[in-house]
Amino acid sequence: MSRSDLFRWAVLGTGGVSRKFVLGLRAVPGHQAVVAASRSPDKATRFARDFGLEAADYAAAAAWNAADAVYIATPPSEHEAQATLAIAAGKPVLIEKPFALDAAAARRIEQAARNAGVFVMEAMWTRFLPLITDIKTRITRGDLGDLRAFEACFYGNDLPDPGVSLFDPARGGGALMHRGVYGLSLARHLLGPVADMQAMGRSGATGVDEDCALTLRHANGAISTVRASLRAAGLNSAQIYGTRATIRIDPPIYRPAAARIISVAPRTGGSSGPGGGGRLEKIKEGALAQGANQRMARLKTFLRPPGQALSVPFVGNGYGHEAAAVAAAVRAGQGQSPVMPLDESVEIMDLMDRARAMMRESAE
């Protein structure tokens, strides 16, 4: 492969997510990280040494001559300033989610990108994984029938530490910003625009929401529920419900590779069926019959899980798919991604602003 065929990246931020991104590029032909920057010169140097890159400060890396695009994986509070540097240098930008600290900052990034004619995209990498692409296709062609509901959970039991951005309100911490954004973005992507929303949360000692729950009503009438936590252990999965079928996405919600689609024929007359009070009914509803039914249900689930398995693996660690999408869009002369458009990133930030305001009100 010639040097001209490479799509080269400047990496702003040297935390765990940046490390995963750089490693993920290795699984995508034609991509290479070339420079890394951090607020700490020592961290930038160590990161660069680990991956064979150059080290620089933020301003220099954002305008790095040998880079074709800039990847930003710093705390949300830094996204606007760093995106502005890259946009001013004419560099396409991939910004880690959440897109910005708030909706106002997101709008300023969007406007700067449009004014300059520079490609900018939120790094909601889950949208670009092959499984989600497959599910989106099935929904669009009507495999699930009319969409009725969506639910998503992303839990994690972290010890509170005000020294990390996850628990720091000034840097954009909180369960909603760091974990709920996955379910919220996926709900918007699969079920469409949100018409109404309610939110509740529970704040911790550092001032961020450590637990949150959102209920969304989409423009098509479907209802979504999104839950997230920084403190609770739990499942990280999602389900989509339609009139013809349900899709259960296997954990983890942020990097899924498998799901099950379960088709169910509509019923007539509800689930209870006719009454009667006869002897057969008493036997069917008795302890012996119901105990046998429970044992049989467990056996059937073990031997043959319900529905059809969907296995759509991702490449490498999954991060490369969004990088490939950026390169394809930039080379095609697009100003934004059709999968993660700028107005949706702003819309999601606006929803998170509203949710955080509701959570503050509910806590007072």
Coordinates of N, CA and C in Angstrom, one line a residue, residues 195-323:
A195 N -40.4 12.8 20.5 CA -41.4 13.9 20.6 C -41.5 14.4 22.0
D196 N -41.3 13.5 23.0 CA -41.5 13.9 24.4 C -40.6 13.0 25.3
M197 N -40.3 13.5 26.5 CA -39.4 12.7 27.3 C -39.6 13.1 28.8
Q198 N -39.4 12.1 29.7 CA -39.4 12.3 31.1 C -38.1 11.6 31.6
A199 N -37.6 12.2 32.7 CA -36.3 11.7 33.2 C -36.2 11.8 34.7
M200 N -35.6 10.9 35.4 CA -35.4 10.9 36.8 C -33.9 10.4 37.1
G201 N -33.3 10.9 38.1 CA -32.0 10.5 38.4 C -31.6 10.6 39.9
R202 N -30.5 10.1 40.2 CA -30.0 10.1 41.6 C -28.6 10.5 41.6
S203 N -28.3 11.6 42.3 CA -27.0 12.2 42.3 C -26.1 11.6 43.4
G204 N -24.8 11.7 43.2 CA -23.9 11.2 44.3 C -23.2 12.3 44.9
A205 N -22.2 12.0 45.7 CA -21.4 12.9 46.5 C -20.7 13.9 45.7
T206 N -20.3 13.6 44.4 CA -19.5 14.5 43.6 C -20.4 15.4 42.8
G207 N -21.7 15.2 42.8 CA -22.6 16.1 42.1 C -23.1 15.6 40.8
V208 N -22.6 14.5 40.3 CA -23.0 13.9 39.0 C -24.2 12.9 39.3
D209 N -25.0 12.7 38.2 CA -26.0 11.7 38.3 C -25.3 10.3 38.3
E210 N -25.5 9.5 39.3 CA -24.9 8.2 39.4 C -25.9 7.1 38.8
D211 N -27.2 7.4 38.8 CA -28.2 6.6 38.3 C -29.2 7.4 37.5
C212 N -29.7 6.9 36.4 CA -30.7 7.7 35.7 C -31.6 6.8 34.9
A213 N -32.8 7.3 34.7 CA -33.8 6.6 33.9 C -34.6 7.6 33.0
L214 N -34.7 7.3 31.7 CA -35.4 8.1 30.8 C -36.5 7.4 30.1
T215 N -37.6 8.0 29.9 CA -38.7 7.5 29.1 C -39.0 8.4 28.0
L216 N -38.9 7.9 26.8 CA -39.1 8.7 25.5 C -40.3 8.2 24.8
R217 N -41.0 9.2 24.2 CA -42.1 8.9 23.2 C -41.6 9.5 21.9
H218 N -41.5 8.5 20.9 CA -41.0 8.9 19.6 C -42.1 9.5 18.8
A219 N -41.7 10.1 17.7 CA -42.7 10.7 16.8 C -43.6 9.7 16.2
N220 N -43.2 8.5 16.0 CA -44.0 7.4 15.5 C -44.9 6.7 16.5
G221 N -44.8 7.2 17.8 CA -45.7 6.7 18.9 C -45.0 5.6 19.7
A222 N -43.8 5.1 19.3 CA -43.1 4.1 20.1 C -42.6 4.7 21.4
I223 N -42.5 3.8 22.4 CA -42.0 4.2 23.7 C -40.6 3.6 24.0
S224 N -39.7 4.4 24.4 CA -38.4 3.8 24.8 C -38.1 4.1 26.2
T225 N -37.4 3.2 26.8 CA -36.9 3.4 28.2 C -35.4 3.2 28.2
V226 N -34.6 4.1 28.8 CA -33.2 4.0 28.8 C -32.7 4.2 30.3
R227 N -31.9 3.3 30.7 CA -31.4 3.3 32.1 C -29.9 3.2 32.1
A228 N -29.3 3.9 33.0 CA -27.8 3.9 33.1 C -27.4 4.1 34.6
S229 N -26.2 3.6 34.9 CA -25.7 3.7 36.3 C -24.2 3.7 36.3
L230 N -23.6 4.5 37.2 CA -22.2 4.4 37.5 C -21.9 3.5 38.7
R231 N -23.0 3.1 39.4 CA -22.8 2.5 40.7 C -23.4 1.1 40.8
A232 N -24.3 0.8 39.9 CA -25.1 -0.5 40.1 C -24.6 -1.5 39.1
A233 N -24.4 -2.8 39.5 CA -24.1 -3.9 38.6 C -25.4 -4.3 37.9
G234 N -25.3 -4.6 36.7 CA -26.5 -5.0 35.9 C -26.2 -5.3 34.5
L235 N -27.2 -5.7 33.8 CA -27.0 -6.0 32.4 C -26.8 -4.8 31.5
N236 N -26.1 -5.0 30.4 CA -25.8 -4.0 29.4 C -26.3 -4.5 28.1
S237 N -27.7 -4.4 27.9 CA -28.3 -5.0 26.7 C -29.4 -4.1 26.2
A238 N -30.0 -4.5 25.1 CA -31.1 -3.7 24.5 C -32.1 -4.6 23.8
Q239 N -33.4 -4.2 23.8 CA -34.4 -4.9 23.1 C -35.3 -4.0 22.2
I240 N -35.7 -4.4 21.1 CA -36.6 -3.7 20.2 C -37.8 -4.5 20.0
Y241 N -39.0 -3.9 20.2 CA -40.3 -4.6 20.2 C -41.2 -4.1 19.0
G242 N -41.6 -5.0 18.2 CA -42.5 -4.7 17.1 C -43.8 -5.5 17.1
T243 N -44.7 -5.3 16.3 CA -46.0 -6.1 16.2 C -45.7 -7.4 15.6
R244 N -44.7 -7.6 14.9 CA -44.4 -8.9 14.3 C -43.2 -9.7 15.0
A245 N -42.3 -8.9 15.5 CA -41.1 -9.6 16.1 C -40.4 -8.7 17.1
T246 N -39.6 -9.4 17.9 CA -38.8 -8.7 18.9 C -37.3 -9.0 18.6
I247 N -36.4 -8.1 18.8 CA -35.0 -8.3 18.7 C -34.3 -8.1 20.0
R248 N -33.7 -9.1 20.5 CA -32.9 -9.0 21.8 C -31.4 -8.9 21.5
I249 N -30.8 -7.8 21.8 CA -29.4 -7.5 21.5 C -28.6 -8.0 22.7
D250 N -27.7 -8.9 22.4 CA -26.8 -9.5 23.5 C -25.9 -8.4 24.0
P251 N -25.5 -8.5 25.3 CA -24.5 -7.6 25.8 C -23.2 -7.8 25.1
P252 N -22.3 -6.7 25.2 CA -22.6 -5.4 25.8 C -23.2 -4.5 24.8
I253 N -24.0 -3.6 25.3 CA -24.8 -2.6 24.5 C -23.8 -1.8 23.6
Y254 N -22.7 -1.5 24.1 CA -21.8 -0.6 23.4 C -21.0 -1.3 22.3
R255 N -20.9 -2.6 22.3 CA -20.1 -3.4 21.3 C -20.8 -4.7 21.1
P256 N -22.0 -4.7 20.6 CA -22.7 -6.0 20.4 C -22.3 -6.7 19.1
A257 N -22.4 -8.0 19.1 CA -22.1 -8.8 17.9 C -23.1 -9.8 17.6
A258 N -24.1 -10.0 18.5 CA -25.1 -11.1 18.4 C -26.4 -10.6 18.9
A259 N -27.4 -11.2 18.4 CA -28.8 -10.9 18.9 C -29.7 -12.1 18.5
R260 N -30.9 -12.0 19.0 CA -31.9 -13.0 18.6 C -33.2 -12.2 18.1
I261 N -33.7 -12.7 17.0 CA -35.0 -12.1 16.5 C -36.1 -13.2 16.7
I262 N -37.1 -12.8 17.4 CA -38.2 -13.7 17.9 C -39.5 -13.2 17.2
S263 N -40.0 -14.0 16.3 CA -41.2 -13.7 15.6 C -42.4 -14.2 16.4
V264 N -43.4 -13.4 16.6 CA -44.6 -13.8 17.3 C -45.9 -13.4 16.6
A265 N -46.7 -14.4 16.3 CA -48.0 -14.1 15.6 C -49.0 -13.4 16.5
P266 N -49.7 -12.3 16.0 CA -50.7 -11.7 16.9 C -51.7 -12.6 17.4
R267 N -52.2 -12.4 18.6 CA -53.2 -13.3 19.2 C -54.6 -12.6 19.1
T268 N -55.6 -13.4 19.1 CA -57.0 -12.9 19.2 C -57.6 -13.2 20.5
G269 N -58.2 -12.2 21.1 CA -58.9 -12.5 22.4 C -58.0 -12.3 23.6
G270 N -56.8 -11.8 23.5 CA -56.0 -11.6 24.6 C -55.3 -12.9 25.0
S271 N -54.6 -12.9 26.1 CA -53.8 -14.0 26.6 C -54.5 -15.0 27.5
S272 N -55.6 -14.5 28.1 CA -56.2 -15.4 29.1 C -57.1 -16.5 28.6
G273 N -57.6 -16.3 27.4 CA -58.5 -17.3 26.8 C -59.8 -17.4 27.5
P274 N -60.7 -18.3 27.0 CA -62.0 -18.4 27.6 C -61.9 -19.1 29.0
G275 N -62.9 -18.8 29.8 CA -63.0 -19.3 31.2 C -63.6 -20.7 31.1
G276 N -64.5 -21.0 32.1 CA -65.2 -22.3 32.1 C -65.3 -22.9 33.4
G277 N -64.1 -22.9 34.2 CA -64.2 -23.5 35.5 C -64.3 -25.0 35.5
G278 N -64.1 -25.7 34.4 CA -64.3 -27.1 34.4 C -63.1 -27.8 35.0
R279 N -63.2 -29.2 35.0 CA -62.2 -30.0 35.6 C -60.8 -29.9 34.9
L280 N -60.9 -29.8 33.5 CA -59.6 -29.7 32.8 C -58.9 -28.4 33.2
E281 N -59.6 -27.3 33.3 CA -59.0 -26.0 33.7 C -58.4 -26.1 35.0
K282 N -59.0 -26.8 36.0 CA -58.4 -26.9 37.3 C -57.2 -27.7 37.3
I283 N -57.1 -28.8 36.4 CA -55.9 -29.6 36.3 C -54.8 -28.8 35.7
K284 N -55.1 -28.0 34.6 CA -54.1 -27.2 33.9 C -53.5 -26.1 34.8
E285 N -54.3 -25.6 35.7 CA -53.8 -24.5 36.6 C -53.4 -25.0 37.9
G286 N -53.3 -26.3 38.1 CA -52.9 -26.9 39.4 C -51.4 -26.9 39.5
A287 N -50.9 -27.2 40.7 CA -49.5 -27.1 41.1 C -48.7 -28.1 40.3
L288 N -49.2 -29.3 40.1 CA -48.5 -30.4 39.4 C -48.3 -30.0 37.9
A289 N -49.3 -29.6 37.2 CA -49.2 -29.2 35.8 C -48.3 -28.0 35.6
Q290 N -48.5 -27.0 36.5 CA -47.7 -25.8 36.4 C -46.2 -26.0 36.7
G291 N -45.9 -26.9 37.7 CA -44.6 -27.3 37.9 C -43.9 -28.0 36.7
A292 N -44.7 -28.9 36.1 CA -44.2 -29.5 34.9 C -43.9 -28.5 33.8
N293 N -44.8 -27.6 33.6 CA -44.7 -26.5 32.6 C -43.4 -25.7 32.8
Q294 N -43.1 -25.4 34.1 CA -41.9 -24.6 34.4 C -40.6 -25.4 34.0
R295 N -40.6 -26.7 34.4 CA -39.5 -27.5 34.1 C -39.3 -27.7 32.6
M296 N -40.4 -27.8 31.9 CA -40.3 -28.0 30.4 C -39.8 -26.7 29.8
A297 N -40.3 -25.6 30.3 CA -39.9 -24.3 29.7 C -38.4 -24.1 29.9
R298 N -37.9 -24.4 31.0 CA -36.4 -24.3 31.3 C -35.6 -25.2 30.3
L299 N -36.1 -26.4 30.1 CA -35.5 -27.4 29.3 C -35.5 -26.9 27.8
K300 N -36.6 -26.4 27.4 CA -36.8 -25.9 26.0 C -35.9 -24.7 25.7
T301 N -35.8 -23.8 26.7 CA -34.9 -22.7 26.5 C -33.4 -23.1 26.5
F302 N -33.1 -24.1 27.3 CA -31.7 -24.6 27.3 C -31.4 -25.3 26.0
L303 N -32.3 -26.1 25.5 CA -32.0 -26.9 24.3 C -32.2 -26.1 23.0
R304 N -33.2 -25.2 23.0 CA -33.5 -24.4 21.8 C -33.9 -23.0 22.2
P305 N -33.0 -22.1 22.3 CA -33.3 -20.7 22.7 C -34.3 -20.2 21.7
P306 N -35.2 -19.3 22.1 CA -36.3 -18.8 21.2 C -35.7 -18.0 20.1
G307 N -36.4 -18.1 18.9 CA -36.1 -17.2 17.8 C -34.9 -17.6 17.0
Q308 N -34.5 -16.7 16.1 CA -33.4 -16.9 15.2 C -32.1 -16.2 15.7
A309 N -31.0 -16.9 15.7 CA -29.8 -16.2 16.2 C -29.2 -15.3 15.1
L310 N -28.8 -14.1 15.4 CA -28.2 -13.2 14.5 C -26.7 -13.0 15.0
S311 N -25.8 -13.5 14.2 CA -24.4 -13.3 14.6 C -23.7 -12.5 13.5
V312 N -23.3 -11.3 13.8 CA -22.7 -10.4 12.8 C -21.5 -9.8 13.4
P313 N -20.3 -10.5 13.3 CA -19.1 -10.1 14.0 C -18.6 -8.8 13.5
F314 N -17.9 -8.0 14.4 CA -17.2 -6.8 14.0 C -15.7 -7.2 13.8
V315 N -15.0 -6.3 13.2 CA -13.6 -6.4 12.8 C -12.7 -5.9 14.0
G316 N -11.7 -6.6 14.3 CA -10.8 -6.2 15.4 C -11.5 -6.0 16.7
N317 N -11.3 -4.8 17.3 CA -12.0 -4.5 18.5 C -13.3 -3.7 18.3
G318 N -13.6 -3.4 17.0 CA -14.8 -2.7 16.7 C -14.7 -1.3 16.4
Y319 N -13.6 -0.7 16.9 CA -13.4 0.8 16.7 C -13.1 1.2 15.2
G320 N -12.6 0.2 14.5 CA -12.2 0.5 13.1 C -13.4 0.8 12.2
H321 N -14.6 0.4 12.5 CA -15.7 0.6 11.6 C -16.1 2.1 11.5
E322 N -16.0 2.8 12.6 CA -16.4 4.2 12.5 C -15.2 5.0 11.8
A323 N -14.0 4.6 12.0 CA -12.9 5.2 11.3 C -13.0 5.0 9.8

